[in-house]
Coordinates of C-alpha atoms and ligand atoms in Angstrom, one line a residue:
X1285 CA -22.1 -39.8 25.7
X1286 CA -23.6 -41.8 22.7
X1287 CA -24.7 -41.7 19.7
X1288 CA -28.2 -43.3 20.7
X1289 CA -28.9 -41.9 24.0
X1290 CA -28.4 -37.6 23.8
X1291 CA -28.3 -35.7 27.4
X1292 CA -30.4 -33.1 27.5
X1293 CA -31.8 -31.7 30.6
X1294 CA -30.2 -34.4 32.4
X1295 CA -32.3 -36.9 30.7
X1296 CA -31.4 -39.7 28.2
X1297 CA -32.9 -39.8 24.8
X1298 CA -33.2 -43.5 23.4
X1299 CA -33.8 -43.0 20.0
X1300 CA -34.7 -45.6 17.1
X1301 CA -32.1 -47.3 15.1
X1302 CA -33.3 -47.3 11.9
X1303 CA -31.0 -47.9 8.7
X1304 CA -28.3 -47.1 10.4
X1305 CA -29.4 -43.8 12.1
X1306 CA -30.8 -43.1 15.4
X1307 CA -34.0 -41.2 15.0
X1308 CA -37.0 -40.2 16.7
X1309 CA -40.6 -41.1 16.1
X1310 CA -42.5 -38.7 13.1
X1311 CA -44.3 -36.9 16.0
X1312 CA -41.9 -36.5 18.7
X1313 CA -43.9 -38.8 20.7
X1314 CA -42.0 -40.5 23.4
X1315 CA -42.5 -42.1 27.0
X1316 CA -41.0 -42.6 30.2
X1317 CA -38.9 -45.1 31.6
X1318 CA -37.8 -45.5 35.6
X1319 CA -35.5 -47.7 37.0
X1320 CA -37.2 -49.8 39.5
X1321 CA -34.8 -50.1 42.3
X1322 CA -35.5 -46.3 43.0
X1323 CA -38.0 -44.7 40.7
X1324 CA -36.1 -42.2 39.1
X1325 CA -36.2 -41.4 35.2
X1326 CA -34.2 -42.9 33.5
X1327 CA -35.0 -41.3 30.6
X1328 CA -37.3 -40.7 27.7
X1329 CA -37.8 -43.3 24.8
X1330 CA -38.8 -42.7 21.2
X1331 CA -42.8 -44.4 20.9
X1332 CA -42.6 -45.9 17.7
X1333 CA -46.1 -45.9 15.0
X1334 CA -46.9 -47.5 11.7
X1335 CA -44.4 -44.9 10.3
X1336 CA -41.6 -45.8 11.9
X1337 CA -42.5 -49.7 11.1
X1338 CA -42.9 -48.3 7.6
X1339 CA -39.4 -47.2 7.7
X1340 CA -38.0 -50.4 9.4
X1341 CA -39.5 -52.2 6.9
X1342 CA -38.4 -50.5 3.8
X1343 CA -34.5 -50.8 5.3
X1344 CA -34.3 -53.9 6.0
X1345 CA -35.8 -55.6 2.9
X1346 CA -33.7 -53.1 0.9
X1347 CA -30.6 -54.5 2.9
X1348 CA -31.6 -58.1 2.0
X1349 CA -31.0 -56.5 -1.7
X1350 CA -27.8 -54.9 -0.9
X1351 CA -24.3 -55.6 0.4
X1352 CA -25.4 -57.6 3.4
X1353 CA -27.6 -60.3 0.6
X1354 CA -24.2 -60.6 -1.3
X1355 CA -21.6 -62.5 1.8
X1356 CA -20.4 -65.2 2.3
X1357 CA -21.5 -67.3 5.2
X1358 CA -17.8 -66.6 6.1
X1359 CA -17.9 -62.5 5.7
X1360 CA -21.0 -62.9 7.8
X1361 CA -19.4 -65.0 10.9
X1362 CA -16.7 -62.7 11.2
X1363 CA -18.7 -59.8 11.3
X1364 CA -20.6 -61.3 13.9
X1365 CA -17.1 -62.0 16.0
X1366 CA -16.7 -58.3 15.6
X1367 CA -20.0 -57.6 17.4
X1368 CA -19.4 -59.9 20.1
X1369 CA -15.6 -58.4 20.7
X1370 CA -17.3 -54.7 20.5
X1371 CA -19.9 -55.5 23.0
X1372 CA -16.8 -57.2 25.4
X1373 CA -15.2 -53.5 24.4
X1374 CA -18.1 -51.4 25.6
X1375 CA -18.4 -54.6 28.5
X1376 CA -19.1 -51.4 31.3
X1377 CA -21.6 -49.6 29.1
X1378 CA -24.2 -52.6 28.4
X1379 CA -23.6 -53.6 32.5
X1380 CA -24.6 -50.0 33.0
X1381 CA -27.5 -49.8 30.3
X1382 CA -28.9 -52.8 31.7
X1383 CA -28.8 -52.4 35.5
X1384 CA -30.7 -48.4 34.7
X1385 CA -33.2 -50.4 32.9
X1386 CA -33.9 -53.6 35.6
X1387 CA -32.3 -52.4 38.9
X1388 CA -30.5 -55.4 39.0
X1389 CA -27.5 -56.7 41.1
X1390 CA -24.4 -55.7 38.8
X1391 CA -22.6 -59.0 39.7
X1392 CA -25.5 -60.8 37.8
X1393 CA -25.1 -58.7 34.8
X1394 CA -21.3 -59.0 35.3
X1395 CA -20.7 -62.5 35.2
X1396 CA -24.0 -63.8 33.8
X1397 CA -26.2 -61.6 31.6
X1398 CA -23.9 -59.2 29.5
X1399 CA -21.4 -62.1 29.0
X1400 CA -23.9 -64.1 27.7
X1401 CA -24.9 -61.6 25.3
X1402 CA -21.5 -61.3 23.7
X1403 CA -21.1 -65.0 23.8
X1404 CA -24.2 -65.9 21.5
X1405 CA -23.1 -63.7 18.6
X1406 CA -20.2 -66.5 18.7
X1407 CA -21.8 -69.3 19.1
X1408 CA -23.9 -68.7 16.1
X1409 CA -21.0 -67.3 14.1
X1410 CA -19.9 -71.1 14.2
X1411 CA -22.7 -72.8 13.8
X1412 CA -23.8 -71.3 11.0
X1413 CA -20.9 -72.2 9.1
X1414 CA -21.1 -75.9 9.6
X1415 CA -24.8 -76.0 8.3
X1416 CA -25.5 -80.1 7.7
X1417 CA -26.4 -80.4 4.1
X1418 CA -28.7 -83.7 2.9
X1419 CA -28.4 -84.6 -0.7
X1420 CA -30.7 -88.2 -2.5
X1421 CA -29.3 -90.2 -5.5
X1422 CA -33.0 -90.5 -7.1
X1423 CA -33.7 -93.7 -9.0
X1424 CA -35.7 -92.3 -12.5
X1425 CA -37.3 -95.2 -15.1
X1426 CA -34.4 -94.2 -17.8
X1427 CA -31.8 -95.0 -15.2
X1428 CA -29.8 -92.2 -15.7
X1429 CA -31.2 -91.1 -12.1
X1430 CA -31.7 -87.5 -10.5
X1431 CA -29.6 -86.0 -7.8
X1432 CA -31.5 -84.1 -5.1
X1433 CA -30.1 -81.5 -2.5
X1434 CA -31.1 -78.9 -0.4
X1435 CA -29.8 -75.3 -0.1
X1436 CA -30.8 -73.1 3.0
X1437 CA -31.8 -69.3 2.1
X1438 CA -32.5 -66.8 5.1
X1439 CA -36.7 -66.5 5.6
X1440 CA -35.6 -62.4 5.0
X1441 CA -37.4 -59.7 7.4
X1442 CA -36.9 -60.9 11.3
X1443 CA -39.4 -59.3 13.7
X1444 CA -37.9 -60.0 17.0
X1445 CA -40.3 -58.7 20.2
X1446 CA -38.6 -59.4 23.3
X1447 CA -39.5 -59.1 27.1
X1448 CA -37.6 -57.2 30.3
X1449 CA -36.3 -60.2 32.2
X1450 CA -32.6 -60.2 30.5
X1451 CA -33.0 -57.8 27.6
X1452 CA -29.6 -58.5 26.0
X1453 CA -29.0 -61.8 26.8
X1454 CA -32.9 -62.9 25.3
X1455 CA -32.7 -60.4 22.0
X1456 CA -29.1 -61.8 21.2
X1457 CA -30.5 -65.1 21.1
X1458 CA -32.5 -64.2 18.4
X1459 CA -30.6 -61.2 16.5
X1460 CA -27.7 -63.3 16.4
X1461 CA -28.8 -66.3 14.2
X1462 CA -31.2 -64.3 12.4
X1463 CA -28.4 -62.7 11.2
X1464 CA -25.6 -65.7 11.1
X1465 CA -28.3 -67.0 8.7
X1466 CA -28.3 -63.7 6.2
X1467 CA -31.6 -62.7 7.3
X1468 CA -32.5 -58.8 8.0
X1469 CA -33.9 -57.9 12.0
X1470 CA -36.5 -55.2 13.4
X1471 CA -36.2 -55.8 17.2
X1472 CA -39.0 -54.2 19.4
X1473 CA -37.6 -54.2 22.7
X1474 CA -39.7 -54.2 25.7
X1475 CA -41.0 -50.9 26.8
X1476 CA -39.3 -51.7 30.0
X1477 CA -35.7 -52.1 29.0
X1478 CA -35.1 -50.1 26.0
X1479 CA -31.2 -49.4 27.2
X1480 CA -29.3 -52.1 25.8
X1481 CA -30.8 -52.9 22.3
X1482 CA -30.0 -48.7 21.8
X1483 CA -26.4 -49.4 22.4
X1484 CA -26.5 -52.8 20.1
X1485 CA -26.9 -50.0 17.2
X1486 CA -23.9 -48.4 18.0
X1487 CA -22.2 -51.6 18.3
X1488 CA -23.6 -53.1 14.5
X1489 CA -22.4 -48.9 13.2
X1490 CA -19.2 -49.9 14.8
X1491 CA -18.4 -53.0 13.4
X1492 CA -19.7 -52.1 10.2
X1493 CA -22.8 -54.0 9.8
X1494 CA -24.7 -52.9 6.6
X1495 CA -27.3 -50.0 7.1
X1496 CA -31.1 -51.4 7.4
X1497 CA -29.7 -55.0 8.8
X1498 CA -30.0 -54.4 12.3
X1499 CA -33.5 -51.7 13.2
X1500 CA -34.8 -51.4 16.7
X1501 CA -38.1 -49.3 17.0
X1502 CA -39.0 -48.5 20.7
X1503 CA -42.2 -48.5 21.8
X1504 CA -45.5 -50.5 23.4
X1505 CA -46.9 -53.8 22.5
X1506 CA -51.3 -53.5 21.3
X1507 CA -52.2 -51.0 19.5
X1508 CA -48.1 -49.8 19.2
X1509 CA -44.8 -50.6 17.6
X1510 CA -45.1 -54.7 18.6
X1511 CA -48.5 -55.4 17.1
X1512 CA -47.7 -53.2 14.0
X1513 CA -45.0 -55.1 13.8
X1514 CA -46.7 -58.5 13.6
X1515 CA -49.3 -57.4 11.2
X1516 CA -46.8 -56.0 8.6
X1517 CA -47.0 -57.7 5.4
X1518 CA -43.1 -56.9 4.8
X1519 CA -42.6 -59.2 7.7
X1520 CA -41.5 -62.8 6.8
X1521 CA -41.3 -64.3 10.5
X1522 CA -41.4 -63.4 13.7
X1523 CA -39.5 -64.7 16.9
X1524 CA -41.2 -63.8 20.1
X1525 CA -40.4 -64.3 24.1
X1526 CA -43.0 -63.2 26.2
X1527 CA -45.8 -64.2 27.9
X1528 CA -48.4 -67.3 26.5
X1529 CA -51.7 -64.8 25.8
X1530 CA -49.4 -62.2 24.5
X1531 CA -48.3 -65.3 21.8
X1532 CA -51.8 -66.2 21.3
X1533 CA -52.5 -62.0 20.2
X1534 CA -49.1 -62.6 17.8
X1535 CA -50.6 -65.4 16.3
X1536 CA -54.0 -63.9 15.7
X1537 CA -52.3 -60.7 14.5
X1538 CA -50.7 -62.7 11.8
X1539 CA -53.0 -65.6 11.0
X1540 CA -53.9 -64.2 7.8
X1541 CA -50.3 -63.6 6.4
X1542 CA -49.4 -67.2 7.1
X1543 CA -46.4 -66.5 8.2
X1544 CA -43.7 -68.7 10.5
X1545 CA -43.4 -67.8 14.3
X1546 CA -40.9 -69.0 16.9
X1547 CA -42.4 -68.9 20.6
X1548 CA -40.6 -69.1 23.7
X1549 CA -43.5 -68.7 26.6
X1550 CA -44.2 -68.4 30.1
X1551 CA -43.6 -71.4 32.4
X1552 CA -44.7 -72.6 35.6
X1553 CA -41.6 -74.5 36.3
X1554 CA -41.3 -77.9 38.9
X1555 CA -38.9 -78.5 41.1
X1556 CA -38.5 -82.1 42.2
X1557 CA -36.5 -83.2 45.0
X1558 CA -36.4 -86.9 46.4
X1559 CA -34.9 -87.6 49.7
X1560 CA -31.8 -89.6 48.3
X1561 CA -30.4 -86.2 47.1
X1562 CA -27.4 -84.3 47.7
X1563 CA -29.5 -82.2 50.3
X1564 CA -27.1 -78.8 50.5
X1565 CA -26.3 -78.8 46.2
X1566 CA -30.4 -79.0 46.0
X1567 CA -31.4 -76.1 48.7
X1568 CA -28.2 -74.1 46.6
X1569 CA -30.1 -74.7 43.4
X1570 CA -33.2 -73.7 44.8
X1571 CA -32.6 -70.6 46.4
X1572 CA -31.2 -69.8 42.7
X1573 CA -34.3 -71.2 40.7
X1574 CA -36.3 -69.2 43.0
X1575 CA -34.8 -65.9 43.3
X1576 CA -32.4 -65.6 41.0
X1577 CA -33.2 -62.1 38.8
X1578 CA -35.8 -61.7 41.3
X1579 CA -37.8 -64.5 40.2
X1580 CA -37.7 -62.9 36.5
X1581 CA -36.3 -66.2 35.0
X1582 CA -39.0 -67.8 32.6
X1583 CA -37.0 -71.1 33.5
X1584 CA -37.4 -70.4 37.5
X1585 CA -38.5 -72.6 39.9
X1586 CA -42.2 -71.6 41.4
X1587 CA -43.5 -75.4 42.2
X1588 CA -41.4 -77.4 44.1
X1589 CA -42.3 -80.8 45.4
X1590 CA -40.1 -82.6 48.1
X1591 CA -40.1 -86.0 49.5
X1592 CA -41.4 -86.7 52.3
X1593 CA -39.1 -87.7 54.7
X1594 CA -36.8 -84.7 53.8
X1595 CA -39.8 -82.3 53.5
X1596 CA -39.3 -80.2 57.0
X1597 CA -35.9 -79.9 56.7
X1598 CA -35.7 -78.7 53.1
X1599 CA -38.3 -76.4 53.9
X1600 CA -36.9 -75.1 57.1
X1601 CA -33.2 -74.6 54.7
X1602 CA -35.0 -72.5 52.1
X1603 CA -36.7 -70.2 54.4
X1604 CA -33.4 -69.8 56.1
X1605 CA -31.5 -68.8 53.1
X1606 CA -34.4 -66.8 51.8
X1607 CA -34.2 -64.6 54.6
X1608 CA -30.3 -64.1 54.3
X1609 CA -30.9 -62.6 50.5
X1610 CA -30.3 -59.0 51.0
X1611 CA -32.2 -56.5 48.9
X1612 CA -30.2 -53.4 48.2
X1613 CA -28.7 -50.9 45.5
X1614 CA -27.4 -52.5 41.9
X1615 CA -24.1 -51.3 42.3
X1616 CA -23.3 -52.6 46.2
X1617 CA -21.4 -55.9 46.6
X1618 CA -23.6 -56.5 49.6
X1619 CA -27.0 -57.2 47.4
X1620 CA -28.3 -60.1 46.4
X1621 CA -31.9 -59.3 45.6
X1622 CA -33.0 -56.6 42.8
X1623 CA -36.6 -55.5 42.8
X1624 CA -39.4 -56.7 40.4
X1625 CA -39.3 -54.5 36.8
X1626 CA -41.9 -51.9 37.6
X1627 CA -44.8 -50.9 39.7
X1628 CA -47.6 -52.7 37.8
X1629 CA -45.6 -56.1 37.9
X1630 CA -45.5 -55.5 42.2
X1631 CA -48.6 -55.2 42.2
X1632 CA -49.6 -58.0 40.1
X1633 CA -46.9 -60.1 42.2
X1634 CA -48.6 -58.9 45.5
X1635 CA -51.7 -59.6 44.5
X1636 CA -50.8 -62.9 44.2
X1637 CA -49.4 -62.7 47.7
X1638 CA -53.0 -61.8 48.8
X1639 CA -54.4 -64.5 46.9
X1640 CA -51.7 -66.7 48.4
X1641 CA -53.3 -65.9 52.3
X1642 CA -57.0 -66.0 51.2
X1643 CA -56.8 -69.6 49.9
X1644 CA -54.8 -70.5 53.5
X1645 CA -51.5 -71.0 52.4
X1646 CA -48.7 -71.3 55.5
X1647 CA -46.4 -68.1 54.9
X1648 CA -43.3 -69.6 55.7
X1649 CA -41.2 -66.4 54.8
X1650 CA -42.5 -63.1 53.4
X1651 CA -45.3 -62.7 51.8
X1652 CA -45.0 -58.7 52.0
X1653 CA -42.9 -55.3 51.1
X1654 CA -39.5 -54.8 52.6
X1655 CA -38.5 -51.3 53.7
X1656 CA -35.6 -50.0 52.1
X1657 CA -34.5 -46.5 53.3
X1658 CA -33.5 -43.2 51.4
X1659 CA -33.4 -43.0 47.7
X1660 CA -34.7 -47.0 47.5
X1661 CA -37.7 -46.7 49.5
X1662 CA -39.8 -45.9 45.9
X1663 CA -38.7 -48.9 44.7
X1664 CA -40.8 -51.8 43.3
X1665 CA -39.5 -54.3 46.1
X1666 CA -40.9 -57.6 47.0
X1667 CA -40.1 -60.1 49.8
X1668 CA -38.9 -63.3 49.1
X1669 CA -41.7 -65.6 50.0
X1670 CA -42.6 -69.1 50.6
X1671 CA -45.4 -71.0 51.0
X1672 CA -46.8 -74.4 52.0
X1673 CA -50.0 -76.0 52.6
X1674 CA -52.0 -75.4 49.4
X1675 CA -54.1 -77.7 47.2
X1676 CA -52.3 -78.0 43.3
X1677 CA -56.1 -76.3 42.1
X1678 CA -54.4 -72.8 44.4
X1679 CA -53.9 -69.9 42.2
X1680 CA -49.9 -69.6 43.1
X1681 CA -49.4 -73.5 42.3
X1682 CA -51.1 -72.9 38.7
X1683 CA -50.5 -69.6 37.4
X1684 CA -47.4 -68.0 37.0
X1685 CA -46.3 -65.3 38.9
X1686 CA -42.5 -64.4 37.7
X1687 CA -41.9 -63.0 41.4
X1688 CA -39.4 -64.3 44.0
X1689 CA -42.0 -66.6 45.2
X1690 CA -42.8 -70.6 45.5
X1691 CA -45.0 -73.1 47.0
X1692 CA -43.5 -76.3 48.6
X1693 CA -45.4 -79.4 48.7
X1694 CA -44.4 -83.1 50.0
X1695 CA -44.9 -86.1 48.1
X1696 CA -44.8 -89.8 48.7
X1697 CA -44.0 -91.4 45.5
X1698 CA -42.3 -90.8 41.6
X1699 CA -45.8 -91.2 40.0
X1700 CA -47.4 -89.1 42.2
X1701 CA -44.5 -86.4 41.5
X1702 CA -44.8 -86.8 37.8
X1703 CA -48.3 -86.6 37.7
X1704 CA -48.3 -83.5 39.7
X1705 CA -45.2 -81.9 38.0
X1706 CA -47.2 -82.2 34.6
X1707 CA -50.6 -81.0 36.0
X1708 CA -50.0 -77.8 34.5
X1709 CA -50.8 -76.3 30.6
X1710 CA -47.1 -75.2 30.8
X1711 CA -44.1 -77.4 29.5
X1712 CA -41.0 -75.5 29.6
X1713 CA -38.5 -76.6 32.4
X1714 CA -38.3 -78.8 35.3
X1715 CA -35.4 -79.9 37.7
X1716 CA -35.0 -83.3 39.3
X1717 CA -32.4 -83.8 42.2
X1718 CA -31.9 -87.8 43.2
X1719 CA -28.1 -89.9 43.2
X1720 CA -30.3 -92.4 41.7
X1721 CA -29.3 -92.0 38.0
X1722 CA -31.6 -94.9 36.7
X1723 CA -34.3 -93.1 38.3
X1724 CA -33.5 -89.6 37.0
X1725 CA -33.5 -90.6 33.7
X1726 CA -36.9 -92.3 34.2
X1727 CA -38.6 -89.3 35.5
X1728 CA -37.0 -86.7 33.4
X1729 CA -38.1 -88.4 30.3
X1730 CA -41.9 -88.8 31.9
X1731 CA -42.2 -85.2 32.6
X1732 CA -43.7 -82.9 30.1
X1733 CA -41.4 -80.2 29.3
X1734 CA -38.7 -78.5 26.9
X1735 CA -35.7 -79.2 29.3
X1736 CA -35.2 -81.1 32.2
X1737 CA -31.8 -80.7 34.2
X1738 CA -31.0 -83.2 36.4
X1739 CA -28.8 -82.2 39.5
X1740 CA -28.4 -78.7 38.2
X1741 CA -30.6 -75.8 37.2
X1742 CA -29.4 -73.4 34.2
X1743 CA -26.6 -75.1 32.7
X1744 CA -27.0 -74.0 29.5
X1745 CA -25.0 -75.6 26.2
X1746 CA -26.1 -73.1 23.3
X1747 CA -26.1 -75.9 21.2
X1748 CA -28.8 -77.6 22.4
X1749 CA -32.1 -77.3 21.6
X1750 CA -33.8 -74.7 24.0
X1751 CA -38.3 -74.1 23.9
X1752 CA -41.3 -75.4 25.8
X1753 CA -43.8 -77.8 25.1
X1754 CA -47.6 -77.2 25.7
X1755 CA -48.6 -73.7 26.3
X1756 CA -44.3 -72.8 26.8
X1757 CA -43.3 -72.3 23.1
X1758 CA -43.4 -73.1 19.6
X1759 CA -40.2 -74.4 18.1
X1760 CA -37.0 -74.6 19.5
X1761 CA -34.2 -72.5 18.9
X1762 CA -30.4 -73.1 19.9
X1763 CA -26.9 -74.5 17.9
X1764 CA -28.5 -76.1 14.7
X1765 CA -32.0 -76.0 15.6
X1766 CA -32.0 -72.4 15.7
X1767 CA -31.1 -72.6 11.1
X1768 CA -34.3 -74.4 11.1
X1769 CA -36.6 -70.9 11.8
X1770 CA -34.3 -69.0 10.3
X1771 CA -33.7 -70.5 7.0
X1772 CA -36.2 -71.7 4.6
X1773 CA -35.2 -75.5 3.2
X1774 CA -35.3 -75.3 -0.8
X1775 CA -35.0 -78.2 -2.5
X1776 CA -32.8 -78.9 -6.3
X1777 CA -33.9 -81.8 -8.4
X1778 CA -31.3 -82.3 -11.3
X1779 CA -32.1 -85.1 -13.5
X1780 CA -28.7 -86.5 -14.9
Ligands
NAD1295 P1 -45.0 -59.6 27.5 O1 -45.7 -60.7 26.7 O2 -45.9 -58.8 28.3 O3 -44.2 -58.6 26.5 C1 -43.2 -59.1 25.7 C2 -43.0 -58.2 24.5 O4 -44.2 -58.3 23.7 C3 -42.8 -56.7 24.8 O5 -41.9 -56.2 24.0 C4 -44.2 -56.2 24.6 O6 -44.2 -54.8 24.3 C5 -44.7 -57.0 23.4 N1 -46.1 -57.1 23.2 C6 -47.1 -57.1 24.1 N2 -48.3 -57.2 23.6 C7 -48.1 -57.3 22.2 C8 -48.9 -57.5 21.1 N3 -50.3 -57.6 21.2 N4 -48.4 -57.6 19.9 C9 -47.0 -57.5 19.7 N5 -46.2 -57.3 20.8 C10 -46.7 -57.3 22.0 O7 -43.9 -60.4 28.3 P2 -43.0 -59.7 29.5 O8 -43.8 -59.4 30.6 O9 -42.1 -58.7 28.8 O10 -42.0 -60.9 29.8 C11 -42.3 -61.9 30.8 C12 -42.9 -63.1 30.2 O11 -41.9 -63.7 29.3 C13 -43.1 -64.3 31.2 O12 -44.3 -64.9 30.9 C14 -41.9 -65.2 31.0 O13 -42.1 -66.6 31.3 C15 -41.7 -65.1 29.5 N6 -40.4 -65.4 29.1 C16 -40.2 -66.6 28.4 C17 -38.9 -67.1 28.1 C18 -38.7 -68.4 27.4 O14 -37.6 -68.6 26.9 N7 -39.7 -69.2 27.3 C19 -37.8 -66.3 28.4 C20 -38.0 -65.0 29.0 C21 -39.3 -64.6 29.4

């Protein structure tokens, strides 16, 4: 049993981590949270207010002050190594935290998800210590000359608000060079998956990160713990993934206090396949950048646009392997599908399914609810569905979904493709699968978007610069770029 989730009456507590203590909120108010695949409780989380925001608050800009303010870039990094190590430790735990909380497949948390986690406190444990510096030789009218240089201080109090689609993997992202950088984090999980950023707490106690550095406060996003969040003064920048209008409410929330924000948005990702392409590598990459997480990836594929001559065939592959993806229970080898988060997002996805029929799409596969027997049948399942025939104005080729779910269309030529893969207000991925390299690299830079892979889908270097363009983001984070949010630039004249 841990520190952070108590037993009693066979359900888990998830408490707050708040200066270095798990707590619960000033009036015992909490809420419920079910895993999807079946329904059942999983248990009840702490609903965070303005007090416990309050509290957060005061910690963390005290910790700025204290111990945690005073090391060295190098003390810093290895602590961070420690936290990744611990979380490798407690591997079986966070697999377990986070397949409660999503009803995942285990293998994906196994070998994709809780990995990832560990690997990012790393990544930025390295990169931060190899910070490029820029320094001027200033001509002045005495010619004795100035020397000019640059330091890099953390901005101080993180808010992190994070969604349910990989709840460690997409916090870590941010918690980790927010705090390679010295800066001081309040993380707001998602009310959907408050399992894993619990445990983080135990892990930072562990290690021995500094009291107040490292604060989750559970709870809801309006009128709850998230919007407090972004309206607290004591807040110097927030870092958000979630959904575009729920960025556009951030941004309101903190117009007034002028403060820096790092978006990473929703995304209504192309697919485009010409017929010179290794056919079998781009229906594998598909069924992946479809279904993968049930559809839950921000960087999925729900457009996808083939050429013509290789239209029926890819069409006829994809429906083929979608109806070979087996939905079943987290922990059996056998599965291959989870379910969507919750029963409001089925119904939203459905919904779109009904939309899908009523504007006359072809259902080439799915379109409905699978039955699963026994202790699965109250989960939030969806089938994997495909569809053809719709015009690009069709709600399901403009809006995004984040279900298991794409349309197909055919297309004749690359500016046709290019204007229809950017006929969108998102910009955050797209995929491109040609041999023709010259070509590849003359589509990819055309198209609109964040990041483009070319003969691959989610082959991710953490180095590289990761956000969307348009309505997909603000900012990029990733390997250097990510010291740009979380460091303010000062700049040291010196005349000589
Ligand atoms: P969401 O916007 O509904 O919620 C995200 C977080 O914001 C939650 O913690 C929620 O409680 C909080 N929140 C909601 N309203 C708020 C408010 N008014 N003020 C402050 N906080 C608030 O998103 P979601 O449904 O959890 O996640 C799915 C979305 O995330 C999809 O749109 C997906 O594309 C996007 N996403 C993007 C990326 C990326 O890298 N671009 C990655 C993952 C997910």
């Amino acid at each position: 049993m841990s520190n952070s989730a108590s037993n009693q009456s066979s359900t888990v507590q998830f408490r707050h981590f708040i200066d270095g203590s798990f707590c619960d909120s000033s009036d015992n108010r909490t809420f419920l949270k079910r895993n999807p695949a079946d329904n059942r409780i999983v248990g009840h989380v702490a609903e965070g207010g303005r007090s416990e925001i309050d509290r957060a608050v005061q910690a963390s800009r005290t910790a700025l002050e204290g111990p945690w303010g005073k090391m060295s870039v190098e003390e810093r990094s290895a602590l961070l190594y420690k936290v990744a190590d611990e979380i490798t430790r407690r591997f079986d735990d966070f697999v377990a935290a986070e397949m409660a909380d999503t009803g995942q497949p285990k293998s994906m948390m196994e070998h994709a998800f809780i990995p990832r986690g560990a690997a990012n406190f790393k990544i930025f444990a390295d990169v931060v210590k190899n910070v490029p510096n820029e320094s001027f030789q200033t001509p002045t009218p005495d010619g004795a000359g100035a020397l000019n240089y640059a330091i890099r201080v953390p901005k101080g109090v993180v808010g992190v608000i994070c969604p349910w689609n990989a709840p460690l993997l997409l916090m870590t992202w941010k918690v980790a060079p927010a705090l390679a950088c010295g800066n001081t984090v309040i993380v707001k999980p998602s009310e959907e998956t408050p399992g894993t950023a619990t445990l983080l707490g135990e892990v930072m106690s562990a290690v021995g990160i500094p009291d107040g550095v490292y604060n989750v406060v559970h709870g809801f996003g309006k009128d709850s713990a998230g919007e407090l969040l972004t309206q607290h003064p004591g807040v110097d920048a927030i870092t958000f993934t979630g959904e575009t209008r729920t960025g556009a409410a951030i941004m309101k929330a903190g117009a007034d206090l002028i403060r820096d924000v790092s978006f990473e948005l929703g995304g209504k990702n192309a697919g485009v396949i010409f017929a010179d392409c290794d056919f079998d590598a781009a229906v594998d990459s598909a069924v992946r950048s479809v279904f993968l997480n049930c559809g839950q990836v921000c960087l999925g594929t729900e457009r996808l646009y083939v050429e013509r001559p290789i239209f029926d065939r890819f069409v006829a592959a994809l429906k083929d392997r979608a109806e070979t993806l087996k939905p079943g229970h987290p922990e059996a080898k056998t599965t291959t599908l989870g379910p969507l988060i919750s029963q409001e997002h089925r119904n939203k996805v459905l919904s779109y399914y009904e939309k899908a029929r009523q504007e006359g799409a072809t259902v080439v596969t799915g379109g409905g609810v699978p039955k699963l027997e026994g202790e699965l049948a109250e989960g939030a399942w969806v089938e994997p569905t495909i569809w053809t025939g719709l015009p690009e104005t069709a709600a399901v080729v403009t809006e995004e979904i984040f279900g298991p779910c794409c349309h197909i269309a055919p297309f004749d030529s690359e500016e046709e493709v290019i204007r229809r893969a950017n006929a969108t207000e998102y910009g955050l991925s797209t995929t491109i699968w040609t041999k023709d390299l010259s070509r590849a690299h003359r589509v990819a830079a055309k198209i609109d978007v964040g990041i483009t892979w070319v003969n691959s889908w989610f082959l991710r270097d953490l180095r590289t610069p990761f956000g969307g363009s348009k309505q997909s983001g603000i900012g990029r984070e990733g390997g250097v770029h990510s010291l740009e949010f979380y460091t303010e630039l000062r700049n040291i004249c010196v005349k000589l």
